[in-house]
Amino acid sequence: MKKLLLTVAALALAPAAFAQVEIGLKISPSISYLRPDGNSDYQFNSEGSKFSFGGGIFMDYFFGENYAFNTGLFLTGKGGTYSYREPVFTPGGAPIITKQKLAIQYLELPLTLKLFTNEVAPDTRIYFQVGGSLAVPVQARINGEKYYT
């Protein structure tokens, strides 16, 4: 049984042995803000941005000396603060302004192409990365209360 498992594992890992694959971790800061858009009766306004960190694991699959397909799995955060006018007025006739802080976490799957330059210094190359990512919201907080999607 052990020999069978080792054989299956070796065969599964064999294609990766011939291709150049690099695996790494990524942690990155981000600043995001909200641009509210809605019914003019509510008068939505952006009140501030959100600073957060995101991170995850990535893999570069090299199919040439200077070309790599990049993918991974990341947890990123976005959000901000916004305010809006309630459709109800106080007894004095003043509008009620509500301010909310929104934070959304996304599970992100990037699909990009990395284009590397030749060495610009010993063991130093510059790369350009083009592509996009698929993101799915997994959790949101409004004024500290959690909501799961």
mmCIF file of N, CA and C in Angstrom:
data_model
loop_
_atom_site.group_PDB
_atom_site.id
_atom_site.type_symbol
_atom_site.label_atom_id
_atom_site.label_comp_id
_atom_site.label_asym_id
_atom_site.label_seq_id
_atom_site.Cartn_x
_atom_site.Cartn_y
_atom_site.Cartn_z
ATOM 1 N N MET A 1 0.828 -1.193 0.000
ATOM 2 C CA MET A 1 0.000 0.000 0.000
ATOM 3 C C MET A 1 0.871 1.255 0.000
ATOM 4 N N LYS A 2 1.967 1.228 0.802
ATOM 5 C CA LYS A 2 2.867 2.376 0.843
ATOM 6 C C LYS A 2 3.484 2.634 -0.527
ATOM 7 N N LYS A 3 3.892 1.550 -1.192
ATOM 8 C CA LYS A 3 4.527 1.694 -2.500
ATOM 9 C C LYS A 3 3.552 2.284 -3.514
ATOM 10 N N LEU A 4 2.298 1.874 -3.433
ATOM 11 C CA LEU A 4 1.287 2.394 -4.343
ATOM 12 C C LEU A 4 1.083 3.887 -4.116
ATOM 13 N N LEU A 5 0.971 4.301 -2.854
ATOM 14 C CA LEU A 5 0.793 5.722 -2.548
ATOM 15 C C LEU A 5 1.994 6.543 -2.992
ATOM 16 N N LEU A 6 3.194 6.045 -2.767
ATOM 17 C CA LEU A 6 4.394 6.760 -3.195
ATOM 18 C C LEU A 6 4.465 6.864 -4.717
ATOM 19 N N THR A 7 4.066 5.821 -5.408
ATOM 20 C CA THR A 7 4.065 5.844 -6.872
ATOM 21 C C THR A 7 3.060 6.865 -7.395
ATOM 22 N N VAL A 8 1.865 6.879 -6.832
ATOM 23 C CA VAL A 8 0.834 7.841 -7.244
ATOM 24 C C VAL A 8 1.297 9.269 -6.958
ATOM 25 N N ALA A 9 1.890 9.509 -5.795
ATOM 26 C CA ALA A 9 2.392 10.841 -5.450
ATOM 27 C C ALA A 9 3.502 11.268 -6.404
ATOM 28 N N ALA A 10 4.404 10.362 -6.742
ATOM 29 C CA ALA A 10 5.498 10.681 -7.662
ATOM 30 C C ALA A 10 4.964 11.014 -9.050
ATOM 31 N N LEU A 11 3.978 10.261 -9.518
ATOM 32 C CA LEU A 11 3.391 10.533 -10.829
ATOM 33 C C LEU A 11 2.627 11.856 -10.841
ATOM 34 N N ALA A 12 1.970 12.178 -9.745
ATOM 35 C CA ALA A 12 1.225 13.434 -9.661
ATOM 36 C C ALA A 12 2.161 14.634 -9.651
ATOM 37 N N LEU A 13 3.316 14.496 -9.040
ATOM 38 C CA LEU A 13 4.263 15.602 -8.946
ATOM 39 C C LEU A 13 5.228 15.666 -10.123
ATOM 40 N N ALA A 14 5.258 14.671 -10.976
ATOM 41 C CA ALA A 14 6.201 14.624 -12.094
ATOM 42 C C ALA A 14 6.065 15.806 -13.056
ATOM 43 N N PRO A 15 4.856 16.204 -13.481
ATOM 44 C CA PRO A 15 4.772 17.351 -14.395
ATOM 45 C C PRO A 15 5.336 18.626 -13.776
ATOM 46 N N ALA A 16 5.147 18.815 -12.487
ATOM 47 C CA ALA A 16 5.676 20.008 -11.828
ATOM 48 C C ALA A 16 7.194 19.983 -11.771
ATOM 49 N N ALA A 17 7.790 18.802 -11.805
ATOM 50 C CA ALA A 17 9.248 18.702 -11.754
ATOM 51 C C ALA A 17 9.876 19.187 -13.055
ATOM 52 N N PHE A 18 9.183 19.023 -14.179
ATOM 53 C CA PHE A 18 9.724 19.459 -15.457
ATOM 54 C C PHE A 18 9.424 20.929 -15.723
ATOM 55 N N ALA A 19 8.333 21.433 -15.243
ATOM 56 C CA ALA A 19 7.997 22.841 -15.394
ATOM 57 C C ALA A 19 8.599 23.603 -14.230
ATOM 58 N N GLN A 20 8.942 24.853 -14.497
ATOM 59 C CA GLN A 20 9.462 25.658 -13.403
ATOM 60 C C GLN A 20 8.286 26.303 -12.686
ATOM 61 N N VAL A 21 8.089 25.906 -11.470
ATOM 62 C CA VAL A 21 6.997 26.428 -10.655
ATOM 63 C C VAL A 21 7.593 27.085 -9.426
ATOM 64 N N GLU A 22 7.147 28.306 -9.150
ATOM 65 C CA GLU A 22 7.558 29.004 -7.938
ATOM 66 C C GLU A 22 6.317 29.283 -7.117
ATOM 67 N N ILE A 23 6.400 29.010 -5.830
ATOM 68 C CA ILE A 23 5.288 29.247 -4.910
ATOM 69 C C ILE A 23 5.755 30.250 -3.873
ATOM 70 N N GLY A 24 4.868 31.180 -3.504
ATOM 71 C CA GLY A 24 5.256 32.185 -2.525
ATOM 72 C C GLY A 24 4.071 32.728 -1.760
ATOM 73 N N LEU A 25 4.373 33.549 -0.775
ATOM 74 C CA LEU A 25 3.365 34.239 0.032
ATOM 75 C C LEU A 25 3.386 35.716 -0.316
ATOM 76 N N LYS A 26 2.227 36.336 -0.234
ATOM 77 C CA LYS A 26 2.135 37.758 -0.538
ATOM 78 C C LYS A 26 1.287 38.438 0.528
ATOM 79 N N ILE A 27 1.800 39.522 1.064
ATOM 80 C CA ILE A 27 1.049 40.372 1.993
ATOM 81 C C ILE A 27 1.139 41.784 1.439
ATOM 82 N N SER A 28 -0.004 42.441 1.312
ATOM 83 C CA SER A 28 0.017 43.774 0.721
ATOM 84 C C SER A 28 -0.978 44.702 1.410
ATOM 85 N N PRO A 29 -0.571 45.950 1.634
ATOM 86 C CA PRO A 29 -1.493 46.945 2.184
ATOM 87 C C PRO A 29 -2.368 47.516 1.068
ATOM 88 N N SER A 30 -3.523 48.025 1.436
ATOM 89 C CA SER A 30 -4.388 48.666 0.442
ATOM 90 C C SER A 30 -5.200 49.778 1.092
ATOM 91 N N ILE A 31 -5.531 50.752 0.288
ATOM 92 C CA ILE A 31 -6.416 51.840 0.705
ATOM 93 C C ILE A 31 -7.581 51.836 -0.272
ATOM 94 N N SER A 32 -8.792 51.766 0.247
ATOM 95 C CA SER A 32 -9.972 51.765 -0.615
ATOM 96 C C SER A 32 -10.976 52.785 -0.099
ATOM 97 N N TYR A 33 -11.826 53.222 -0.983
ATOM 98 C CA TYR A 33 -12.880 54.154 -0.602
ATOM 99 C C TYR A 33 -14.152 53.782 -1.348
ATOM 100 N N LEU A 34 -15.248 54.323 -0.889
ATOM 101 C CA LEU A 34 -16.541 54.060 -1.513
ATOM 102 C C LEU A 34 -16.984 55.288 -2.296
ATOM 103 N N ARG A 35 -17.528 55.056 -3.450
ATOM 104 C CA ARG A 35 -18.139 56.126 -4.225
ATOM 105 C C ARG A 35 -19.629 55.827 -4.278
ATOM 106 N N PRO A 36 -20.369 56.297 -3.273
ATOM 107 C CA PRO A 36 -21.792 55.949 -3.209
ATOM 108 C C PRO A 36 -22.583 56.588 -4.341
ATOM 109 N N ASP A 37 -23.558 55.844 -4.802
ATOM 110 C CA ASP A 37 -24.422 56.302 -5.873
ATOM 111 C C ASP A 37 -25.816 55.782 -5.557
ATOM 112 N N GLY A 38 -26.775 56.641 -5.535
ATOM 113 C CA GLY A 38 -28.118 56.188 -5.209
ATOM 114 C C GLY A 38 -29.144 57.260 -5.496
ATOM 115 N N ASN A 39 -30.342 57.025 -5.021
ATOM 116 C CA ASN A 39 -31.446 57.946 -5.180
ATOM 117 C C ASN A 39 -31.056 59.309 -4.608
ATOM 118 N N SER A 40 -31.307 60.373 -5.351
ATOM 119 C CA SER A 40 -30.907 61.712 -4.899
ATOM 120 C C SER A 40 -31.648 62.147 -3.637
ATOM 121 N N ASP A 41 -32.760 61.491 -3.296
ATOM 122 C CA ASP A 41 -33.479 61.835 -2.067
ATOM 123 C C ASP A 41 -32.651 61.511 -0.828
ATOM 124 N N TYR A 42 -31.751 60.530 -0.937
ATOM 125 C CA TYR A 42 -30.952 60.111 0.215
ATOM 126 C C TYR A 42 -29.632 60.866 0.328
ATOM 127 N N GLN A 43 -29.168 61.502 -0.716
ATOM 128 C CA GLN A 43 -27.929 62.285 -0.733
ATOM 129 C C GLN A 43 -26.756 61.523 -0.116
ATOM 130 N N PHE A 44 -26.355 60.445 -0.751
ATOM 131 C CA PHE A 44 -25.203 59.662 -0.301
ATOM 132 C C PHE A 44 -23.922 60.470 -0.472
ATOM 133 N N ASN A 45 -23.025 60.379 0.508
ATOM 134 C CA ASN A 45 -21.728 61.055 0.453
ATOM 135 C C ASN A 45 -20.641 60.127 0.965
ATOM 136 N N SER A 46 -19.471 60.206 0.345
ATOM 137 C CA SER A 46 -18.319 59.450 0.828
ATOM 138 C C SER A 46 -17.699 60.221 1.985
ATOM 139 N N GLU A 47 -17.411 59.534 3.081
ATOM 140 C CA GLU A 47 -16.894 60.195 4.278
ATOM 141 C C GLU A 47 -15.461 59.800 4.615
ATOM 142 N N GLY A 48 -14.915 58.805 3.963
ATOM 143 C CA GLY A 48 -13.551 58.405 4.289
ATOM 144 C C GLY A 48 -13.169 57.089 3.645
ATOM 145 N N SER A 49 -11.892 56.790 3.725
ATOM 146 C CA SER A 49 -11.356 55.574 3.124
ATOM 147 C C SER A 49 -11.043 54.538 4.196
ATOM 148 N N LYS A 50 -10.659 53.345 3.753
ATOM 149 C CA LYS A 50 -10.333 52.250 4.669
ATOM 150 C C LYS A 50 -8.948 51.730 4.330
ATOM 151 N N PHE A 51 -8.100 51.612 5.335
ATOM 152 C CA PHE A 51 -6.770 51.028 5.193
ATOM 153 C C PHE A 51 -6.838 49.596 5.690
ATOM 154 N N SER A 52 -6.348 48.657 4.896
ATOM 155 C CA SER A 52 -6.387 47.252 5.308
ATOM 156 C C SER A 52 -5.207 46.496 4.706
ATOM 157 N N PHE A 53 -5.052 45.262 5.136
ATOM 158 C CA PHE A 53 -4.029 44.376 4.604
ATOM 159 C C PHE A 53 -4.710 43.172 3.966
ATOM 160 N N GLY A 54 -4.097 42.662 2.932
ATOM 161 C CA GLY A 54 -4.561 41.440 2.295
ATOM 162 C C GLY A 54 -3.386 40.498 2.155
ATOM 163 N N GLY A 55 -3.686 39.241 1.935
ATOM 164 C CA GLY A 55 -2.590 38.296 1.781
ATOM 165 C C GLY A 55 -3.068 36.958 1.293
ATOM 166 N N GLY A 56 -2.098 36.140 0.921
ATOM 167 C CA GLY A 56 -2.421 34.806 0.459
ATOM 168 C C GLY A 56 -1.217 34.124 -0.137
ATOM 169 N N ILE A 57 -1.495 33.088 -0.893
ATOM 170 C CA ILE A 57 -0.448 32.277 -1.504
ATOM 171 C C ILE A 57 -0.585 32.388 -3.020
ATOM 172 N N PHE A 58 0.567 32.413 -3.718
ATOM 173 C CA PHE A 58 0.528 32.489 -5.171
ATOM 174 C C PHE A 58 1.467 31.462 -5.788
ATOM 175 N N MET A 59 1.256 31.209 -7.084
ATOM 176 C CA MET A 59 2.089 30.269 -7.822
ATOM 177 C C MET A 59 2.397 30.857 -9.192
ATOM 178 N N ASP A 60 3.676 30.836 -9.560
ATOM 179 C CA ASP A 60 4.111 31.226 -10.895
ATOM 180 C C ASP A 60 4.481 29.961 -11.655
ATOM 181 N N TYR A 61 3.869 29.766 -12.807
ATOM 182 C CA TYR A 61 4.168 28.617 -13.663
ATOM 183 C C TYR A 61 4.898 29.156 -14.893
ATOM 184 N N PHE A 62 6.202 28.953 -14.953
ATOM 185 C CA PHE A 62 7.017 29.473 -16.046
ATOM 186 C C PHE A 62 6.876 28.582 -17.274
ATOM 187 N N PHE A 63 6.542 29.194 -18.407
ATOM 188 C CA PHE A 63 6.490 28.458 -19.667
ATOM 189 C C PHE A 63 7.514 29.008 -20.653
ATOM 190 N N GLY A 64 8.395 29.838 -20.190
ATOM 191 C CA GLY A 64 9.518 30.384 -20.941
ATOM 192 C C GLY A 64 10.449 31.039 -19.940
ATOM 193 N N GLU A 65 11.623 31.455 -20.412
ATOM 194 C CA GLU A 65 12.584 32.049 -19.483
ATOM 195 C C GLU A 65 12.054 33.344 -18.872
ATOM 196 N N ASN A 66 11.314 34.129 -19.657
ATOM 197 C CA ASN A 66 10.838 35.431 -19.192
ATOM 198 C C ASN A 66 9.316 35.525 -19.106
ATOM 199 N N TYR A 67 8.613 34.397 -19.132
ATOM 200 C CA TYR A 67 7.153 34.405 -19.124
ATOM 201 C C TYR A 67 6.622 33.428 -18.084
ATOM 202 N N ALA A 68 5.623 33.890 -17.324
ATOM 203 C CA ALA A 68 5.031 33.010 -16.315
ATOM 204 C C ALA A 68 3.534 33.281 -16.208
ATOM 205 N N PHE A 69 2.776 32.224 -16.017
ATOM 206 C CA PHE A 69 1.353 32.325 -15.684
ATOM 207 C C PHE A 69 1.277 32.383 -14.164
ATOM 208 N N ASN A 70 0.507 33.337 -13.630
ATOM 209 C CA ASN A 70 0.425 33.525 -12.183
ATOM 210 C C ASN A 70 -1.007 33.332 -11.723
ATOM 211 N N THR A 71 -1.170 32.596 -10.643
ATOM 212 C CA THR A 71 -2.473 32.437 -10.005
ATOM 213 C C THR A 71 -2.245 32.264 -8.512
ATOM 214 N N GLY A 72 -3.302 32.198 -7.750
ATOM 215 C CA GLY A 72 -3.173 32.044 -6.307
ATOM 216 C C GLY A 72 -4.522 32.139 -5.634
ATOM 217 N N LEU A 73 -4.497 32.357 -4.340
ATOM 218 C CA LEU A 73 -5.710 32.515 -3.552
ATOM 219 C C LEU A 73 -5.420 33.544 -2.467
ATOM 220 N N PHE A 74 -6.169 34.645 -2.469
ATOM 221 C CA PHE A 74 -5.917 35.753 -1.553
ATOM 222 C C PHE A 74 -7.181 36.130 -0.790
ATOM 223 N N LEU A 75 -6.997 36.662 0.391
ATOM 224 C CA LEU A 75 -8.076 37.249 1.179
ATOM 225 C C LEU A 75 -7.784 38.738 1.240
ATOM 226 N N THR A 76 -8.659 39.554 0.656
ATOM 227 C CA THR A 76 -8.436 40.993 0.589
ATOM 228 C C THR A 76 -9.595 41.735 1.237
ATOM 229 N N GLY A 77 -9.346 42.958 1.649
ATOM 230 C CA GLY A 77 -10.367 43.777 2.285
ATOM 231 C C GLY A 77 -10.556 45.099 1.569
ATOM 232 N N LYS A 78 -11.800 45.544 1.499
ATOM 233 C CA LYS A 78 -12.139 46.830 0.895
ATOM 234 C C LYS A 78 -13.238 47.462 1.724
ATOM 235 N N GLY A 79 -13.470 48.736 1.531
ATOM 236 C CA GLY A 79 -14.544 49.386 2.261
ATOM 237 C C GLY A 79 -14.338 50.876 2.376
ATOM 238 N N GLY A 80 -14.994 51.468 3.346
ATOM 239 C CA GLY A 80 -14.921 52.900 3.572
ATOM 240 C C GLY A 80 -16.067 53.353 4.460
ATOM 241 N N THR A 81 -16.194 54.653 4.572
ATOM 242 C CA THR A 81 -17.259 55.253 5.380
ATOM 243 C C THR A 81 -18.118 56.130 4.472
ATOM 244 N N TYR A 82 -19.422 56.050 4.651
ATOM 245 C CA TYR A 82 -20.333 56.872 3.868
ATOM 246 C C TYR A 82 -21.462 57.371 4.757
ATOM 247 N N SER A 83 -22.136 58.408 4.290
ATOM 248 C CA SER A 83 -23.289 58.939 5.027
ATOM 249 C C SER A 83 -24.434 59.153 4.045
ATOM 250 N N TYR A 84 -25.633 59.162 4.596
ATOM 251 C CA TYR A 84 -26.805 59.432 3.774
ATOM 252 C C TYR A 84 -27.887 60.062 4.634
ATOM 253 N N ARG A 85 -28.797 60.740 3.966
ATOM 254 C CA ARG A 85 -29.898 61.408 4.650
ATOM 255 C C ARG A 85 -31.098 60.477 4.677
ATOM 256 N N GLU A 86 -31.626 60.253 5.886
ATOM 257 C CA GLU A 86 -32.828 59.418 6.045
ATOM 258 C C GLU A 86 -34.033 60.166 5.468
ATOM 259 N N PRO A 87 -35.033 59.428 4.961
ATOM 260 C CA PRO A 87 -36.221 60.094 4.424
ATOM 261 C C PRO A 87 -37.147 60.634 5.522
ATOM 262 N N VAL A 88 -36.734 60.490 6.781
ATOM 263 C CA VAL A 88 -37.532 60.948 7.920
ATOM 264 C C VAL A 88 -36.863 62.198 8.495
ATOM 265 N N PHE A 89 -37.646 63.111 9.014
ATOM 266 C CA PHE A 89 -37.111 64.332 9.599
ATOM 267 C C PHE A 89 -37.340 64.337 11.101
ATOM 268 N N THR A 90 -36.514 65.092 11.825
ATOM 269 C CA THR A 90 -36.694 65.255 13.268
ATOM 270 C C THR A 90 -37.902 66.157 13.497
ATOM 271 N N PRO A 91 -38.428 66.186 14.732
ATOM 272 C CA PRO A 91 -39.578 67.058 15.005
ATOM 273 C C PRO A 91 -39.300 68.525 14.674
ATOM 274 N N GLY A 92 -38.036 68.940 14.734
ATOM 275 C CA GLY A 92 -37.685 70.322 14.411
ATOM 276 C C GLY A 92 -37.584 70.574 12.918
ATOM 277 N N GLY A 93 -37.695 69.540 12.107
ATOM 278 C CA GLY A 93 -37.632 69.693 10.660
ATOM 279 C C GLY A 93 -36.260 69.437 10.063
ATOM 280 N N ALA A 94 -35.274 69.144 10.904
ATOM 281 C CA ALA A 94 -33.922 68.877 10.392
ATOM 282 C C ALA A 94 -33.831 67.436 9.882
ATOM 283 N N PRO A 95 -33.095 67.220 8.807
ATOM 284 C CA PRO A 95 -32.956 65.848 8.301
ATOM 285 C C PRO A 95 -32.074 65.007 9.226
ATOM 286 N N ILE A 96 -32.309 63.704 9.226
ATOM 287 C CA ILE A 96 -31.494 62.775 10.016
ATOM 288 C C ILE A 96 -30.391 62.241 9.097
ATOM 289 N N ILE A 97 -29.144 62.488 9.476
ATOM 290 C CA ILE A 97 -27.990 62.017 8.707
ATOM 291 C C ILE A 97 -27.439 60.766 9.385
ATOM 292 N N THR A 98 -27.317 59.680 8.632
ATOM 293 C CA THR A 98 -26.782 58.418 9.145
ATOM 294 C C THR A 98 -25.409 58.184 8.529
ATOM 295 N N LYS A 99 -24.447 57.847 9.387
ATOM 296 C CA LYS A 99 -23.081 57.586 8.936
ATOM 297 C C LYS A 99 -22.763 56.124 9.226
ATOM 298 N N GLN A 100 -22.260 55.394 8.221
ATOM 299 C CA GLN A 100 -21.961 53.975 8.399
ATOM 300 C C GLN A 100 -20.563 53.655 7.890
ATOM 301 N N LYS A 101 -19.916 52.736 8.615
ATOM 302 C CA LYS A 101 -18.587 52.262 8.244
ATOM 303 C C LYS A 101 -18.751 50.856 7.676
ATOM 304 N N LEU A 102 -18.300 50.648 6.447
ATOM 305 C CA LEU A 102 -18.478 49.386 5.741
ATOM 306 C C LEU A 102 -17.120 48.751 5.464
ATOM 307 N N ALA A 103 -16.977 47.468 5.791
ATOM 308 C CA ALA A 103 -15.761 46.699 5.500
ATOM 309 C C ALA A 103 -16.182 45.371 4.882
ATOM 310 N N ILE A 104 -15.631 45.063 3.714
ATOM 311 C CA ILE A 104 -15.977 43.834 3.003
ATOM 312 C C ILE A 104 -14.709 43.024 2.767
ATOM 313 N N GLN A 105 -14.766 41.725 3.054
ATOM 314 C CA GLN A 105 -13.646 40.828 2.770
ATOM 315 C C GLN A 105 -13.986 39.992 1.543
ATOM 316 N N TYR A 106 -13.001 39.855 0.661
ATOM 317 C CA TYR A 106 -13.166 39.097 -0.572
ATOM 318 C C TYR A 106 -12.177 37.943 -0.622
ATOM 319 N N LEU A 107 -12.604 36.832 -1.189
ATOM 320 C CA LEU A 107 -11.720 35.731 -1.541
ATOM 321 C C LEU A 107 -11.432 35.920 -3.028
ATOM 322 N N GLU A 108 -10.159 36.067 -3.352
ATOM 323 C CA GLU A 108 -9.771 36.480 -4.692
ATOM 324 C C GLU A 108 -8.908 35.423 -5.379
ATOM 325 N N LEU A 109 -9.187 35.179 -6.651
ATOM 326 C CA LEU A 109 -8.422 34.248 -7.472
ATOM 327 C C LEU A 109 -7.843 35.032 -8.651
ATOM 328 N N PRO A 110 -6.555 35.421 -8.585
ATOM 329 C CA PRO A 110 -5.959 36.173 -9.693
ATOM 330 C C PRO A 110 -5.562 35.252 -10.843
ATOM 331 N N LEU A 111 -5.695 35.740 -12.042
ATOM 332 C CA LEU A 111 -5.274 35.037 -13.253
ATOM 333 C C LEU A 111 -4.492 36.045 -14.083
ATOM 334 N N THR A 112 -3.166 35.997 -13.995
ATOM 335 C CA THR A 112 -2.343 37.010 -14.639
ATOM 336 C C THR A 112 -1.184 36.387 -15.405
ATOM 337 N N LEU A 113 -0.545 37.223 -16.194
ATOM 338 C CA LEU A 113 0.640 36.854 -16.946
ATOM 339 C C LEU A 113 1.772 37.757 -16.477
ATOM 340 N N LYS A 114 2.889 37.167 -16.074
ATOM 341 C CA LYS A 114 4.063 37.929 -15.647
ATOM 342 C C LYS A 114 5.079 37.937 -16.780
ATOM 343 N N LEU A 115 5.540 39.119 -17.126
ATOM 344 C CA LEU A 115 6.534 39.292 -18.179
ATOM 345 C C LEU A 115 7.800 39.847 -17.541
ATOM 346 N N PHE A 116 8.863 39.073 -17.532
ATOM 347 C CA PHE A 116 10.116 39.447 -16.879
ATOM 348 C C PHE A 116 11.089 40.059 -17.885
ATOM 349 N N THR A 117 11.909 41.008 -17.407
ATOM 350 C CA THR A 117 13.004 41.535 -18.211
ATOM 351 C C THR A 117 14.216 40.637 -18.017
ATOM 352 N N ASN A 118 15.245 40.876 -18.807
ATOM 353 C CA ASN A 118 16.519 40.221 -18.548
ATOM 354 C C ASN A 118 17.108 40.859 -17.296
ATOM 355 N N GLU A 119 18.183 40.320 -16.771
ATOM 356 C CA GLU A 119 18.770 40.841 -15.531
ATOM 357 C C GLU A 119 19.208 42.291 -15.719
ATOM 358 N N VAL A 120 18.756 43.177 -14.826
ATOM 359 C CA VAL A 120 19.179 44.576 -14.845
ATOM 360 C C VAL A 120 20.352 44.788 -13.898
ATOM 361 N N ALA A 121 20.542 43.875 -12.984
ATOM 362 C CA ALA A 121 21.670 43.826 -12.053
ATOM 363 C C ALA A 121 21.841 42.348 -11.709
ATOM 364 N N PRO A 122 22.935 41.974 -11.072
ATOM 365 C CA PRO A 122 23.095 40.556 -10.721
ATOM 366 C C PRO A 122 21.914 40.035 -9.893
ATOM 367 N N ASP A 123 21.284 38.970 -10.372
ATOM 368 C CA ASP A 123 20.134 38.326 -9.724
ATOM 369 C C ASP A 123 18.947 39.264 -9.517
ATOM 370 N N THR A 124 18.800 40.291 -10.354
ATOM 371 C CA THR A 124 17.689 41.242 -10.236
ATOM 372 C C THR A 124 17.014 41.390 -11.596
ATOM 373 N N ARG A 125 15.714 41.092 -11.621
ATOM 374 C CA ARG A 125 14.924 41.266 -12.833
ATOM 375 C C ARG A 125 13.671 42.062 -12.489
ATOM 376 N N ILE A 126 13.200 42.842 -13.429
ATOM 377 C CA ILE A 126 11.956 43.597 -13.275
ATOM 378 C C ILE A 126 10.872 42.815 -14.008
ATOM 379 N N TYR A 127 9.654 42.822 -13.459
ATOM 380 C CA TYR A 127 8.564 42.148 -14.165
ATOM 381 C C TYR A 127 7.340 43.042 -14.238
ATOM 382 N N PHE A 128 6.542 42.804 -15.249
ATOM 383 C CA PHE A 128 5.268 43.474 -15.453
ATOM 384 C C PHE A 128 4.198 42.393 -15.372
ATOM 385 N N GLN A 129 3.106 42.722 -14.712
ATOM 386 C CA GLN A 129 2.051 41.733 -14.501
ATOM 387 C C GLN A 129 0.750 42.286 -15.066
ATOM 388 N N VAL A 130 0.128 41.537 -15.969
ATOM 389 C CA VAL A 130 -1.138 41.952 -16.570
ATOM 390 C C VAL A 130 -2.158 40.831 -16.420
ATOM 391 N N GLY A 131 -3.398 41.215 -16.257
ATOM 392 C CA GLY A 131 -4.462 40.225 -16.106
ATOM 393 C C GLY A 131 -5.556 40.748 -15.210
ATOM 394 N N GLY A 132 -6.279 39.852 -14.609
ATOM 395 C CA GLY A 132 -7.386 40.228 -13.739
ATOM 396 C C GLY A 132 -7.571 39.214 -12.638
ATOM 397 N N SER A 133 -8.647 39.385 -11.910
ATOM 398 C CA SER A 133 -8.923 38.440 -10.831
ATOM 399 C C SER A 133 -10.428 38.278 -10.666
ATOM 400 N N LEU A 134 -10.804 37.136 -10.149
ATOM 401 C CA LEU A 134 -12.189 36.847 -9.804
ATOM 402 C C LEU A 134 -12.299 36.978 -8.293
ATOM 403 N N ALA A 135 -13.226 37.792 -7.821
ATOM 404 C CA ALA A 135 -13.363 38.018 -6.383
ATOM 405 C C ALA A 135 -14.794 37.717 -5.938
ATOM 406 N N VAL A 136 -14.905 37.051 -4.795
ATOM 407 C CA VAL A 136 -16.204 36.696 -4.220
ATOM 408 C C VAL A 136 -16.253 37.258 -2.804
ATOM 409 N N PRO A 137 -17.277 38.063 -2.466
ATOM 410 C CA PRO A 137 -17.360 38.559 -1.086
ATOM 411 C C PRO A 137 -17.697 37.421 -0.125
ATOM 412 N N VAL A 138 -16.972 37.355 0.985
ATOM 413 C CA VAL A 138 -17.219 36.291 1.961
ATOM 414 C C VAL A 138 -17.748 36.834 3.283
ATOM 415 N N GLN A 139 -17.479 38.098 3.574
ATOM 416 C CA GLN A 139 -17.947 38.672 4.835
ATOM 417 C C GLN A 139 -18.014 40.184 4.705
ATOM 418 N N ALA A 140 -18.986 40.780 5.375
ATOM 419 C CA ALA A 140 -19.100 42.233 5.414
ATOM 420 C C ALA A 140 -19.389 42.663 6.843
ATOM 421 N N ARG A 141 -18.884 43.824 7.185
ATOM 422 C CA ARG A 141 -19.180 44.431 8.484
ATOM 423 C C ARG A 141 -19.749 45.822 8.236
ATOM 424 N N ILE A 142 -20.872 46.081 8.864
ATOM 425 C CA ILE A 142 -21.451 47.415 8.828
ATOM 426 C C ILE A 142 -21.501 47.895 10.263
ATOM 427 N N ASN A 143 -20.727 48.926 10.549
ATOM 428 C CA ASN A 143 -20.595 49.462 11.911
ATOM 429 C C ASN A 143 -20.234 48.367 12.913
ATOM 430 N N GLY A 144 -19.382 47.436 12.506
ATOM 431 C CA GLY A 144 -18.903 46.396 13.411
ATOM 432 C C GLY A 144 -19.729 45.129 13.446
ATOM 433 N N GLU A 145 -20.936 45.130 12.891
ATOM 434 C CA GLU A 145 -21.776 43.927 12.880
ATOM 435 C C GLU A 145 -21.428 43.068 11.677
ATOM 436 N N LYS A 146 -21.231 41.764 11.894
ATOM 437 C CA LYS A 146 -20.837 40.851 10.824
ATOM 438 C C LYS A 146 -22.038 40.367 10.027
ATOM 439 N N TYR A 147 -21.825 40.274 8.719
ATOM 440 C CA TYR A 147 -22.798 39.686 7.799
ATOM 441 C C TYR A 147 -22.019 38.754 6.888
ATOM 442 N N TYR A 148 -22.480 37.520 6.726
ATOM 443 C CA TYR A 148 -21.800 36.547 5.876
ATOM 444 C C TYR A 148 -22.574 36.370 4.592
ATOM 445 N N THR A 149 -21.838 36.196 3.485
ATOM 446 C CA THR A 149 -22.505 36.024 2.187
ATOM 447 C C THR A 149 -22.464 34.574 1.765
#
